[in-house]
């Protein structure tokens, strides 16, 4: 008898909880093929992109729609590098930031701070460059500030991945390390209509500004159901410690129905295509003992989980080998999810652009299931 | 041929753009009856609540589910008042805030700053009290800071509405003014699954924190398609200036197909029930000449718009008389939407609590409509 069911007896009501499987937008940015285990960015399989195409070219692809020609790539690289400086507002925010703050909260607040002064250039591309180029700077500044170390200033001659590692560690990464983090950024840059991307689109759909939309996305990614807990995979490997502990450790967890970190994904019915590539990258740059331990955990867990749930195969997800790649790249454990945000910021900006190009406000409905026609108690009538 | 249509040939795909009319959650918080022009909070008609029931009791109703008894109301009032102090983080953020910043961006950043230090008490009610009680403080601090005036510290003996006016103006409001702003807060506190409320629910659905969710909501409200432009109604009235200008001014606008500010709402097919009450409140506290001018603009615009669109009646929306009430209450014109946020923050918190009580991540789908099976150009192969 509620308004919703009276007015809106439509085939799409009710929709599944959490909007699972409900198409809320058409997109030309990325496609997840959950059955085949493929992820496509604007027509290209990420298997062909990651590691072959430099991350800046992938970013250009996501934003502009095609892979850049040499001139376009050169210009885009320079543009990104030119934006490698933070405003005095952001700098003084970071200087006052408590050292114990969650890096994602620091990132969220720093980006909100960036919106305090209205930009002169009213260009979404300009704002996107400004935002995406500064994520790594904000994080590495905070890293040094909380450790009472000297700030390492950005370098404009390095690539996006390379500059991030340089700013964090003070050393220009090796070719292998640069390649691995560059590939990581490509792999994590977009992933269909995930919760953070959706929240960015909902926010921008009111014709709010890009800073508001990115702030929404960061806050949404912060939740463990989305941004996950890649640092927990790392902690798990530390806890297991050595090969002989793997099987008993896993068996105990499974017997207690505890979750094994880094396994399973809602979308992929088969192996997460990102996970396969991350494993290769981890093999290239991680400590060989750690990699061997992780591989053993993977194969043992896969076997044990399959015995437990033969109908529901559980493969490693994107978090599992990410943790090895990020650790080897010099990223502090508690900045793994914030580094995920560095990659995903490029996807968020692409979706914000796409939403604005054909916008309609997201203003869904709810079904009222509470009481009706209550009378205000007498005690309040006296106050009239 | 996309994954979505292969995997998910379901009756709810495709859904209308912007999710219009799509039920994304069951709620016991509020119900909009668009046909009858009614707004219900947990069973009570807002016509019975606004002005009769003190705003603090309405806030308790939204959060807890029933109108408080005298003891509950007293405790809730004290709790709200006890939280009337901002942290040193927020204070130093405000001290460094550029004076030209948009008050909503200041609010968004201040709330993000509140999340920098993890709270000790892990209670959503505690966090909600902390947040909602501080919106007016943040705004009035900023108001005095940008005007190089002395800060007016909050008073714990005043009600929520009264304290806000006191902090802004330095004067405890008259009974009429307090009553009007208290009623305004009630009227604007919740409104079904609007875009900002939805964004708060999407963010919290990843099990992120309440600060992230409120930050999303503020950023989403900031967009003119949602938070509107109540200040523009005020500017319009200033521009029209006097009675004899009303008809020619409106006719010119309508002839040029320009929008008349403060008219029309997507949801109500009849008069917005909040607008009717706001008109009464405006009559009580606004300057009589301004009120007379606004009434004339209302009746003339209604007449002219009906001649233009006989099929689509356009009544005043919540913004129209809000602008008179807020101005008479001493709210600066550019803080009208931020004051709307002060009211709506109570609804956001209620929805966050409701979402967490029965959560599922909002992870919808998108339909990929871009190209497929593209090959990476040769120029990139060389880089392998």
XYZ file of C-alpha atoms in Angstrom:
768
model
C 0.000 0.000 0.000
C 2.986 2.304 -0.034
C 3.439 5.033 -2.608
C 6.201 3.148 -4.332
C 4.271 0.005 -5.017
C 1.168 1.971 -6.065
C 2.993 4.279 -8.428
C 5.740 2.114 -9.732
C 4.502 -1.367 -10.415
C 7.245 -1.934 -12.959
C 9.151 -5.027 -13.997
C 12.347 -3.694 -12.433
C 10.904 -3.486 -8.912
C 12.110 -4.812 -6.651
C 15.709 -4.952 -7.780
C 18.212 -7.250 -6.087
C 19.752 -5.948 -2.902
C 22.940 -3.996 -3.432
C 21.840 -3.523 -7.074
C 23.707 -6.719 -7.927
C 23.529 -7.343 -11.649
C 21.507 -4.188 -12.216
C 22.818 -2.098 -15.077
C 23.012 1.490 -13.907
C 24.916 2.946 -16.861
C 26.234 2.231 -20.313
C 29.971 2.546 -20.452
C 32.716 2.502 -23.040
C 35.474 2.374 -20.417
C 35.826 -1.202 -19.241
C 34.167 -4.575 -19.521
C 34.508 -7.478 -17.138
C 33.885 -10.885 -18.603
C 33.393 -12.871 -15.449
C 32.945 -16.225 -17.179
C 36.001 -16.052 -19.383
C 38.095 -14.236 -16.797
C 38.837 -11.243 -19.013
C 39.068 -7.531 -18.329
C 38.864 -5.150 -21.293
C 39.745 -1.429 -21.339
C 38.128 0.279 -24.323
C 38.496 -2.790 -26.496
C 41.971 -3.912 -25.347
C 42.523 -6.936 -23.153
C 44.506 -5.952 -20.069
C 46.746 -8.929 -20.781
C 47.914 -7.047 -23.877
C 48.161 -3.725 -22.086
C 49.836 -4.425 -18.742
C 53.565 -4.305 -19.122
C 53.521 -3.699 -22.880
C 51.873 -0.318 -22.960
C 53.246 2.260 -20.522
C 50.779 3.233 -17.825
C 50.514 6.809 -19.079
C 49.278 5.484 -22.425
C 46.686 3.356 -20.606
C 45.580 6.425 -18.633
C 45.228 8.360 -21.894
C 43.264 5.443 -23.345
C 40.867 5.438 -20.400
C 40.300 9.193 -20.513
C 40.392 9.934 -24.222
C 39.212 6.664 -25.743
C 42.133 5.593 -27.914
C 45.779 4.673 -27.376
C 47.915 7.773 -27.889
C 50.204 8.247 -30.853
C 53.799 9.174 -29.936
C 53.083 12.913 -29.869
C 49.933 12.500 -27.795
C 51.749 10.236 -25.364
C 54.630 12.634 -24.996
C 52.258 15.551 -24.345
C 50.201 13.572 -21.848
C 53.327 12.460 -19.975
C 54.531 16.049 -19.770
C 51.115 17.227 -18.614
C 50.991 14.666 -15.833
C 54.551 15.514 -14.779
C 53.836 19.265 -14.853
C 51.114 18.736 -12.249
C 53.531 17.132 -9.795
C 53.340 19.772 -7.111
C 50.915 20.205 -4.268
C 49.298 23.479 -3.259
C 50.218 25.316 -0.098
C 46.757 24.397 1.264
C 47.481 20.703 0.862
C 51.013 21.076 2.169
C 49.909 22.809 5.337
C 47.146 20.250 5.816
C 49.743 17.466 5.584
C 52.053 19.243 8.005
C 49.302 19.271 10.632
C 48.109 15.721 9.988
C 48.334 13.345 12.945
C 50.909 10.651 12.226
C 48.579 7.820 13.167
C 45.980 8.763 10.534
C 44.875 6.160 7.986
C 46.602 7.010 4.668
C 43.258 6.776 2.849
C 41.731 9.332 5.217
C 44.740 11.566 4.598
C 44.200 11.170 0.857
C 40.455 11.851 1.161
C 41.027 15.001 3.202
C 43.888 16.231 0.999
C 41.720 15.886 -2.107
C 38.875 17.700 -0.345
C 41.359 20.439 0.526
C 42.326 20.717 -3.165
C 38.755 21.837 -3.855
C 38.886 24.800 -1.467
C 40.043 27.255 -4.092
C 37.855 27.251 -7.175
C 40.027 26.463 -10.185
C 40.361 29.096 -12.844
C 40.474 26.666 -15.728
C 37.079 25.081 -15.919
C 38.303 21.925 -17.600
C 37.599 18.421 -16.435
C 40.781 17.170 -18.137
C 42.854 19.761 -16.311
C 41.213 18.858 -12.986
C 41.726 15.172 -13.723
C 45.433 15.664 -14.418
C 45.757 17.745 -11.289
C 44.077 15.112 -9.153
C 45.577 11.927 -10.499
C 49.127 13.258 -10.594
C 48.966 14.308 -6.954
C 47.791 11.106 -5.270
C 51.342 9.647 -5.101
C 52.759 12.977 -3.951
C 50.276 13.287 -1.089
C 51.045 9.758 0.070
C 54.810 10.036 -0.108
C 54.823 13.427 1.628
C 52.724 11.924 4.411
C 55.006 8.892 4.620
C 58.067 11.056 5.258
C 56.255 13.472 7.540
C 54.934 10.732 9.808
C 58.440 9.248 10.020
C 60.005 12.656 10.701
C 62.086 12.258 7.578
C 62.939 14.822 4.975
C 60.449 15.220 2.135
C 61.599 13.912 -1.224
C 60.401 16.281 -3.917
C 58.853 14.865 -7.113
C 60.884 14.540 -10.296
C 59.364 15.526 -13.603
C 61.687 13.354 -15.682
C 60.317 10.089 -14.260
C 57.214 8.154 -15.233
C 54.168 8.094 -12.952
C 55.058 4.747 -11.323
C 58.737 5.491 -11.134
C 58.254 8.898 -9.524
C 56.021 7.371 -6.847
C 58.649 4.776 -5.879
C 61.377 7.424 -6.039
C 59.446 9.776 -3.758
C 58.763 7.008 -1.242
C 62.191 5.382 -1.198
C 64.560 8.077 -2.411
C 65.800 5.762 -5.142
C 64.929 5.596 -8.807
C 63.589 2.058 -9.214
C 65.249 -0.573 -11.371
C 63.706 -1.374 -14.767
C 62.080 -4.484 -13.266
C 60.590 -2.620 -10.337
C 59.349 0.206 -12.523
C 57.832 -2.311 -14.927
C 56.075 -4.128 -12.099
C 54.527 -1.029 -10.510
C 53.643 0.426 -13.913
C 51.842 -2.830 -14.727
C 50.149 -2.819 -11.321
C 48.756 0.656 -12.035
C 47.387 -0.551 -15.372
C 45.806 -3.646 -13.854
C 44.041 -1.735 -11.076
C 43.079 1.381 -13.051
C 39.474 0.407 -13.750
C 37.054 -2.410 -13.058
C 33.536 -1.788 -14.312
C 30.877 -0.344 -12.046
C 32.478 -1.115 -8.680
C 31.224 0.657 -5.549
C 33.743 3.511 -5.511
C 33.302 4.225 -9.211
C 29.546 4.152 -8.754
C 29.757 6.565 -5.830
C 31.860 8.965 -7.926
C 29.194 8.820 -10.646
C 26.355 9.375 -8.157
C 28.128 12.410 -6.711
C 29.012 14.000 -10.053
C 25.477 13.314 -11.339
C 24.154 16.229 -9.270
C 26.628 18.382 -11.254
C 28.811 18.680 -8.200
C 32.555 19.105 -8.819
C 35.203 16.490 -9.608
C 36.857 16.912 -6.193
C 33.600 15.986 -4.464
C 33.228 12.948 -6.705
C 36.775 11.722 -6.084
C 36.385 12.297 -2.353
C 33.253 10.097 -2.424
C 35.166 7.423 -4.310
C 38.081 7.396 -1.860
C 35.719 7.156 1.107
C 33.882 4.287 -0.566
C 37.081 2.431 -1.453
C 38.101 2.723 2.194
C 35.554 0.104 3.245
C 37.039 -3.401 3.581
C 34.248 -4.897 1.438
C 35.668 -2.903 -1.487
C 39.236 -1.714 -0.919
C 39.826 -4.985 0.816
C 42.728 -5.644 3.034
C 45.789 -6.338 0.885
C 47.930 -5.597 3.917
C 46.259 -8.567 5.645
C 47.548 -10.923 2.951
C 51.019 -9.680 3.746
C 50.433 -10.134 7.476
C 49.110 -13.634 6.844
C 52.268 -14.595 4.945
C 54.396 -13.163 7.756
C 52.396 -15.147 10.275
C 52.686 -18.416 8.365
C 56.404 -17.739 8.076
C 57.663 -20.944 6.446
C 56.671 -23.790 4.153
C 56.082 -26.433 6.807
C 53.477 -24.238 8.525
C 51.359 -23.712 5.417
C 49.129 -26.794 5.486
C 48.417 -26.915 9.237
C 47.807 -23.126 9.318
C 45.349 -23.299 6.429
C 43.597 -26.417 7.768
C 43.006 -24.770 11.112
C 41.555 -21.666 9.488
C 39.281 -23.674 7.213
C 38.146 -25.921 10.077
C 37.237 -22.797 12.064
C 35.430 -21.380 9.003
C 37.759 -18.403 9.051
C 38.401 -16.495 5.857
C 41.669 -17.011 4.012
C 42.822 -13.570 2.916
C 43.319 -12.986 -0.800
C 40.972 -15.671 -2.107
C 37.687 -15.311 -3.928
C 36.003 -12.541 -5.916
C 32.313 -11.868 -6.444
C 32.639 -11.199 -10.136
C 35.017 -13.755 -11.584
C 33.846 -17.368 -11.864
C 37.337 -18.308 -12.977
C 40.776 -16.911 -12.234
C 40.952 -13.132 -11.893
C 42.948 -12.117 -14.999
C 44.755 -9.469 -12.971
C 45.869 -12.044 -10.443
C 47.619 -14.142 -13.101
C 49.687 -11.174 -14.268
C 50.409 -10.007 -10.734
C 51.802 -13.438 -9.953
C 54.282 -13.090 -12.823
C 55.264 -9.633 -11.619
C 55.683 -10.878 -8.055
C 57.957 -13.616 -9.320
C 60.083 -10.994 -11.047
C 60.586 -8.624 -8.150
C 59.609 -10.200 -4.826
C 62.039 -11.926 -2.504
C 62.264 -15.502 -3.887
C 61.553 -17.096 -0.492
C 58.468 -14.966 -0.028
C 57.316 -15.758 -3.538
C 57.843 -19.480 -2.966
C 55.884 -19.313 0.283
C 53.057 -17.381 -1.375
C 52.890 -19.876 -4.254
C 52.700 -22.728 -1.791
C 49.934 -20.980 0.171
C 48.112 -20.433 -3.111
C 48.272 -24.054 -4.296
C 47.562 -25.541 -0.873
C 44.671 -23.176 -0.155
C 43.209 -23.796 -3.589
C 43.337 -27.546 -2.981
C 41.907 -27.384 0.544
C 39.193 -24.891 -0.372
C 38.149 -27.037 -3.319
C 37.827 -30.077 -1.050
C 35.685 -27.975 1.278
C 33.548 -26.351 -1.440
C 33.795 -28.444 -4.641
C 30.968 -26.379 -6.178
C 32.565 -22.999 -5.488
C 36.132 -22.816 -6.777
C 38.140 -20.145 -4.993
C 41.136 -18.660 -6.749
C 43.460 -15.933 -5.608
C 42.068 -12.473 -6.105
C 43.820 -9.259 -7.022
C 44.911 -8.685 -3.433
C 46.983 -11.823 -3.059
C 49.973 -11.163 -5.310
C 49.456 -7.371 -5.152
C 50.784 -7.522 -1.646
C 54.073 -9.023 -2.855
C 54.432 -6.590 -5.735
C 53.704 -3.556 -3.587
C 55.965 -4.671 -0.785
C 58.833 -5.336 -3.181
C 58.159 -1.936 -4.756
C 58.830 -0.243 -1.442
C 55.231 0.640 -0.564
C 54.544 0.627 3.195
C 52.075 -2.100 4.151
C 49.472 0.365 5.433
C 49.568 2.220 2.088
C 48.584 -0.760 -0.067
C 44.935 0.314 -0.362
C 45.930 3.948 -0.884
C 48.206 2.783 -3.721
C 45.221 0.929 -5.161
C 43.495 4.342 -5.048
C 46.410 5.872 -7.011
C 45.691 3.408 -9.808
C 41.907 3.590 -9.600
C 41.886 7.401 -9.577
C 42.434 7.232 -13.348
C 39.353 5.054 -13.763
C 37.312 7.343 -11.500
C 38.223 10.376 -13.599
C 37.307 8.499 -16.794
C 33.897 7.596 -15.327
C 33.289 11.146 -14.139
C 33.964 12.399 -17.672
C 31.655 9.759 -19.142
C 28.890 10.545 -16.645
C 29.072 14.276 -17.361
C 28.952 13.693 -21.108
C 25.420 12.252 -20.828
C 24.264 13.049 -17.349
C 21.141 12.317 -15.419
C 20.972 12.661 -11.650
C 20.964 9.357 -9.760
C 17.846 9.757 -7.694
C 16.505 6.274 -7.020
C 13.551 5.361 -4.848
C 13.063 3.518 -1.589
C 10.198 1.416 -0.363
C 8.758 2.725 2.882
C 8.066 -0.219 5.160
C 7.431 1.657 8.406
C 4.255 2.637 10.216
C 1.748 5.164 8.894
C -0.763 7.631 10.337
C 0.740 7.966 13.799
C -0.476 10.808 16.001
C 1.950 13.033 17.843
C 1.689 12.289 21.595
C -0.033 14.824 23.828
C 3.178 15.883 25.572
C 4.187 17.663 22.379
C 0.810 19.307 21.831
C 1.410 21.292 24.987
C 4.341 22.956 23.296
C 2.271 24.490 20.517
C 26.799 -9.652 -26.983
C 28.194 -8.082 -23.845
C 28.779 -9.992 -20.652
C 25.946 -8.226 -18.926
C 23.277 -9.177 -21.408
C 24.577 -12.739 -21.669
C 24.777 -13.338 -17.961
C 22.003 -11.212 -16.648
C 19.000 -11.405 -18.886
C 16.681 -10.409 -16.074
C 13.430 -8.487 -15.989
C 15.076 -5.534 -14.193
C 17.503 -4.781 -17.030
C 17.721 -2.189 -18.331
C 16.586 0.080 -15.527
C 15.645 3.711 -16.161
C 18.496 6.168 -16.393
C 19.419 7.736 -13.064
C 17.619 4.797 -11.391
C 14.451 6.869 -11.427
C 11.665 4.977 -9.702
C 13.963 2.041 -8.952
C 13.717 0.863 -5.371
C 17.236 0.446 -4.029
C 16.367 -0.113 -0.363
C 13.573 -0.677 2.073
C 13.403 2.080 4.626
C 11.523 2.868 7.807
C 12.801 6.446 7.920
C 10.712 8.534 5.556
C 8.056 8.214 2.915
C 7.233 10.699 0.211
C 3.708 10.568 -1.131
C 4.158 12.514 -4.331
C 0.510 12.353 -5.372
C -0.987 13.516 -2.115
C 1.852 15.907 -1.342
C 2.742 14.331 1.979
C 6.043 13.656 3.685
C 6.096 11.136 6.535
C 8.867 10.578 9.080
C 8.522 7.169 10.708
C 4.748 7.316 10.588
C 4.290 11.005 11.480
C 3.227 13.600 8.939
C 5.739 16.463 8.880
C 2.769 18.832 9.115
C 2.225 17.475 12.632
C 5.912 17.514 13.507
C 7.289 20.810 12.221
C 6.822 23.507 14.826
C 4.977 21.275 17.299
C 7.710 18.820 18.123
C 11.122 20.316 18.924
C 13.751 19.495 16.328
C 15.797 17.448 18.793
C 12.794 15.146 19.265
C 12.480 14.791 15.484
C 16.192 13.941 15.275
C 15.718 11.312 17.979
C 12.707 9.971 16.065
C 14.750 9.651 12.858
C 17.656 7.913 14.564
C 15.934 5.783 17.176
C 12.543 5.133 15.606
C 10.109 6.631 18.112
C 9.404 10.060 19.550
C 11.323 10.426 22.808
C 9.664 10.497 26.206
C 10.645 13.479 28.401
C 13.666 11.715 29.895
C 14.918 10.491 26.508
C 14.480 13.949 25.025
C 16.346 15.576 27.865
C 19.218 13.116 27.556
C 19.397 13.474 23.783
C 19.408 17.290 24.050
C 22.242 17.140 26.570
C 24.170 14.687 24.406
C 23.901 16.920 21.358
C 24.924 19.964 23.398
C 27.859 18.118 24.967
C 29.300 17.542 21.496
C 29.339 21.260 20.712
C 33.085 21.645 20.435
C 35.407 21.121 17.503
C 38.715 19.301 17.654
C 42.028 21.085 17.349
C 42.461 19.416 13.923
C 39.246 20.989 12.661
C 40.053 24.311 14.265
C 43.460 24.548 12.669
C 41.998 23.479 9.323
C 39.454 26.318 9.600
C 42.136 28.822 10.553
C 44.029 28.057 7.347
C 40.951 27.947 5.104
C 40.910 30.464 2.260
C 38.147 33.019 2.845
C 36.711 32.619 -0.639
C 36.041 28.881 -0.211
C 32.527 27.553 -0.784
C 30.988 26.857 2.669
C 29.966 23.364 1.531
C 33.563 22.568 0.563
C 34.669 23.850 3.956
C 32.087 21.593 5.592
C 33.136 18.588 3.471
C 36.803 19.077 4.301
C 36.155 19.736 7.994
C 34.144 16.513 8.286
C 36.897 14.622 6.456
C 39.365 16.111 8.938
C 37.213 14.831 11.811
C 37.987 11.306 10.623
C 41.775 11.682 10.866
C 41.968 10.380 14.407
C 40.230 7.044 14.846
C 37.561 7.420 17.516
C 37.979 5.429 20.664
C 34.287 4.785 21.160
C 33.203 2.560 18.328
C 29.590 3.674 18.388
C 27.634 4.888 15.420
C 25.325 6.893 17.706
C 28.302 8.622 19.287
C 29.782 9.394 15.870
C 26.407 10.632 14.666
C 26.042 12.996 17.619
C 29.576 14.207 17.109
C 28.993 14.898 13.432
C 25.536 16.411 13.453
C 26.210 18.694 16.406
C 29.295 20.142 14.748
C 27.944 21.178 11.347
C 26.592 24.523 12.671
C 29.791 25.135 14.637
C 32.020 24.606 11.607
C 29.895 26.980 9.536
C 29.691 29.749 12.115
C 33.419 29.542 12.907
C 34.141 29.871 9.203
C 31.706 32.768 8.878
C 33.524 34.781 11.535
C 36.988 33.765 10.370
C 36.366 34.854 6.797
C 35.038 38.186 8.064
C 37.987 38.625 10.440
C 35.553 38.729 13.331
C 35.889 37.174 16.725
C 34.643 33.598 17.030
C 31.447 33.167 19.012
C 31.729 30.018 21.087
C 28.787 27.584 21.248
C 26.388 27.597 24.186
C 25.239 24.341 25.680
C 22.063 25.789 27.183
C 20.513 26.545 23.805
C 18.658 24.250 21.415
C 20.283 23.105 18.176
C 18.594 25.763 16.007
C 18.991 28.491 18.575
C 22.675 27.832 19.126
C 23.332 28.010 15.387
C 21.683 31.436 15.077
C 23.426 32.597 18.249
C 26.841 31.523 16.971
C 26.281 33.244 13.632
C 24.736 36.473 14.867
C 25.887 36.778 18.469
C 22.298 37.088 19.595
C 19.982 34.527 21.107
C 17.079 34.434 18.649
C 13.536 35.476 19.523
C 10.950 32.743 20.129
C 9.588 33.294 16.600
C 12.977 33.060 14.966
C 13.936 29.996 16.955
C 10.602 28.382 16.089
C 11.097 29.104 12.388
C 14.626 27.707 12.149
C 13.734 24.741 14.354
C 10.840 23.979 11.981
C 13.108 24.448 8.960
C 15.494 21.829 10.340
C 12.613 19.394 10.797
C 11.271 19.989 7.302
C 14.623 19.449 5.598
C 15.934 16.615 7.805
C 15.041 13.754 5.470
C 13.487 13.161 2.075
C 13.509 9.544 0.962
C 16.277 8.188 -1.229
C 17.605 11.471 -2.594
C 21.024 11.557 -4.273
C 23.062 12.600 -1.222
C 21.376 10.068 1.045
C 21.927 7.403 -1.593
C 25.603 8.301 -1.883
C 26.000 8.041 1.909
C 24.433 4.574 1.764
C 26.652 3.485 -1.142
C 29.769 4.625 0.718
C 28.870 3.023 4.042
C 27.834 -0.184 2.247
C 31.510 -1.098 1.769
C 31.763 -0.937 5.597
C 33.679 2.290 5.324
C 33.301 4.749 8.218
C 30.548 7.271 8.939
C 32.843 10.235 8.189
C 33.475 8.904 4.684
C 29.750 8.432 4.159
C 28.862 11.940 5.339
C 31.660 13.417 3.230
C 30.162 11.667 0.168
C 26.744 13.052 1.039
C 27.980 16.633 1.395
C 29.831 16.423 -1.916
C 26.721 15.062 -3.600
C 24.444 17.709 -2.082
C 26.830 20.339 -3.423
C 25.654 19.774 -7.002
C 23.003 22.266 -8.129
C 20.742 19.454 -9.397
C 20.372 18.355 -5.769
C 21.356 21.050 -3.260
C 19.817 23.522 -5.626
C 20.437 27.179 -5.453
C 18.303 28.650 -2.674
C 20.580 31.668 -2.712
C 19.479 32.255 -6.315
C 15.858 32.623 -5.213
C 17.003 35.339 -2.876
C 19.022 37.007 -5.628
C 16.013 36.799 -7.948
C 13.816 38.580 -5.395
C 16.490 41.258 -4.944
C 16.680 41.692 -8.705
C 12.911 42.007 -9.143
C 12.939 44.529 -6.315
C 9.321 45.716 -6.300
C 5.771 44.676 -7.088
C 5.414 46.500 -10.401
C 8.411 44.638 -11.835
C 7.079 41.176 -11.059
C 4.935 40.485 -14.131
C 7.240 41.957 -16.804
C 10.282 40.259 -15.212
C 8.587 36.869 -15.155
C 7.151 37.247 -18.654
C 10.550 38.021 -20.094
C 12.092 34.987 -18.386
C 9.320 32.692 -19.544
C 9.467 34.059 -23.107
C 13.209 33.361 -23.143
C 12.564 29.851 -21.760
C 14.716 30.690 -18.754
C 14.145 28.871 -15.506
C 12.306 30.620 -12.694
C 14.201 29.792 -9.520
C 12.292 28.035 -6.752
C 9.601 26.409 -8.869
C 9.037 22.739 -9.650
C 10.096 19.485 -8.066
C 10.613 16.092 -9.688
C 8.817 14.179 -6.980
C 5.712 16.124 -6.033
C 2.845 16.262 -8.497
C 1.100 18.698 -6.201
C 2.340 21.336 -3.772
C 5.486 20.394 -1.860
C 4.183 19.973 1.722
C 7.350 21.585 3.067
C 6.814 24.636 0.922
C 3.367 25.289 2.429
C 4.802 25.312 5.960
C 7.844 27.346 4.975
C 5.516 29.983 3.561
C 3.790 30.301 6.945
C 7.160 30.547 8.683
C 8.362 33.166 6.224
C 5.241 35.183 6.905
C 6.029 35.073 10.614
C 9.635 36.197 10.500
C 10.550 37.705 7.120
C 10.430 41.405 6.364
C 6.745 42.045 5.422
C 7.680 43.794 2.170
C 9.896 40.926 1.107
C 7.205 38.439 2.010
C 4.612 40.403 0.038
C 6.921 40.537 -2.960
C 7.660 36.801 -2.733
C 3.932 35.983 -2.490
C 3.266 38.080 -5.553
C 6.073 36.384 -7.466
C 4.624 33.039 -6.410
C 1.060 33.742 -7.542
C 2.093 35.484 -10.754
C 4.631 32.825 -11.703
C 2.148 30.065 -10.950
C -0.405 31.757 -13.211
C 2.026 32.447 -16.043
C 3.652 29.022 -15.867
C 0.244 27.361 -15.948
C -0.693 29.319 -19.076
C 2.587 28.182 -20.621
C 2.353 24.546 -19.504
C -1.284 23.737 -18.607
C -0.376 20.031 -18.343
C 2.538 20.512 -15.992
C 1.574 22.561 -12.942
C 4.597 24.169 -11.327
C 4.391 25.077 -7.670
C 7.017 26.597 -5.453
C 9.514 24.093 -4.179
C 11.284 23.914 -0.858
C 13.869 26.469 -1.949
C 11.475 29.322 -2.565
C 10.329 30.240 0.936
C 13.416 28.661 2.546
C 15.380 31.601 1.247
C 13.152 34.039 3.183
C 13.247 31.995 6.383
C 17.021 31.537 6.286
C 17.677 35.160 5.468
C 15.432 36.368 8.283
C 17.175 33.881 10.581
C 20.492 35.592 9.961
C 22.028 32.956 7.681
C 24.405 34.407 5.071
C 23.082 33.882 1.536
C 26.019 31.701 0.488
C 25.397 29.404 3.476
C 21.814 28.484 2.534
C 22.792 25.123 1.014
C 25.215 24.413 3.859
C 22.362 25.076 6.296
C 20.271 22.617 4.304
C 23.169 20.183 4.987
C 22.887 20.913 8.736
C 19.291 19.699 8.618
C 19.888 16.793 6.251
C 22.890 15.518 8.241
C 20.373 14.018 10.680
C 18.685 12.108 7.876
C 22.047 10.950 6.511
C 23.039 9.553 9.877
C 19.678 7.762 10.175
C 20.170 6.178 6.747
C 23.733 5.150 7.560
C 22.469 3.399 10.702
C 19.699 1.703 8.726
C 22.102 0.585 5.981
C 24.553 -0.880 8.486
C 21.789 -2.759 10.281
C 21.142 -4.878 7.183
C 24.020 -4.222 4.850
C 24.919 -5.402 1.427
C 27.530 -3.658 -0.704
C 26.103 -1.557 -3.556
C 27.965 -3.058 -6.470
C 25.788 -2.588 -9.542
C 26.675 -3.437 -13.105
C 27.285 -1.499 -16.282
C 26.642 -2.389 -19.885
C 29.788 -2.224 -21.976
C 28.971 -0.581 -25.284
C 32.485 0.016 -26.557
C 34.647 -1.828 -29.061
C 36.027 -5.318 -28.505
C 39.054 -7.335 -29.589
C 41.329 -4.453 -30.507
C 45.027 -5.189 -31.019
C 47.685 -3.059 -29.416
C 49.443 -1.034 -32.151
C 52.956 -2.050 -33.164
C 54.577 1.033 -31.645
C 53.902 -0.444 -28.224
C 55.148 -3.912 -29.115
C 58.593 -2.444 -29.533
C 58.598 -1.630 -25.854
C 58.264 -5.210 -24.723
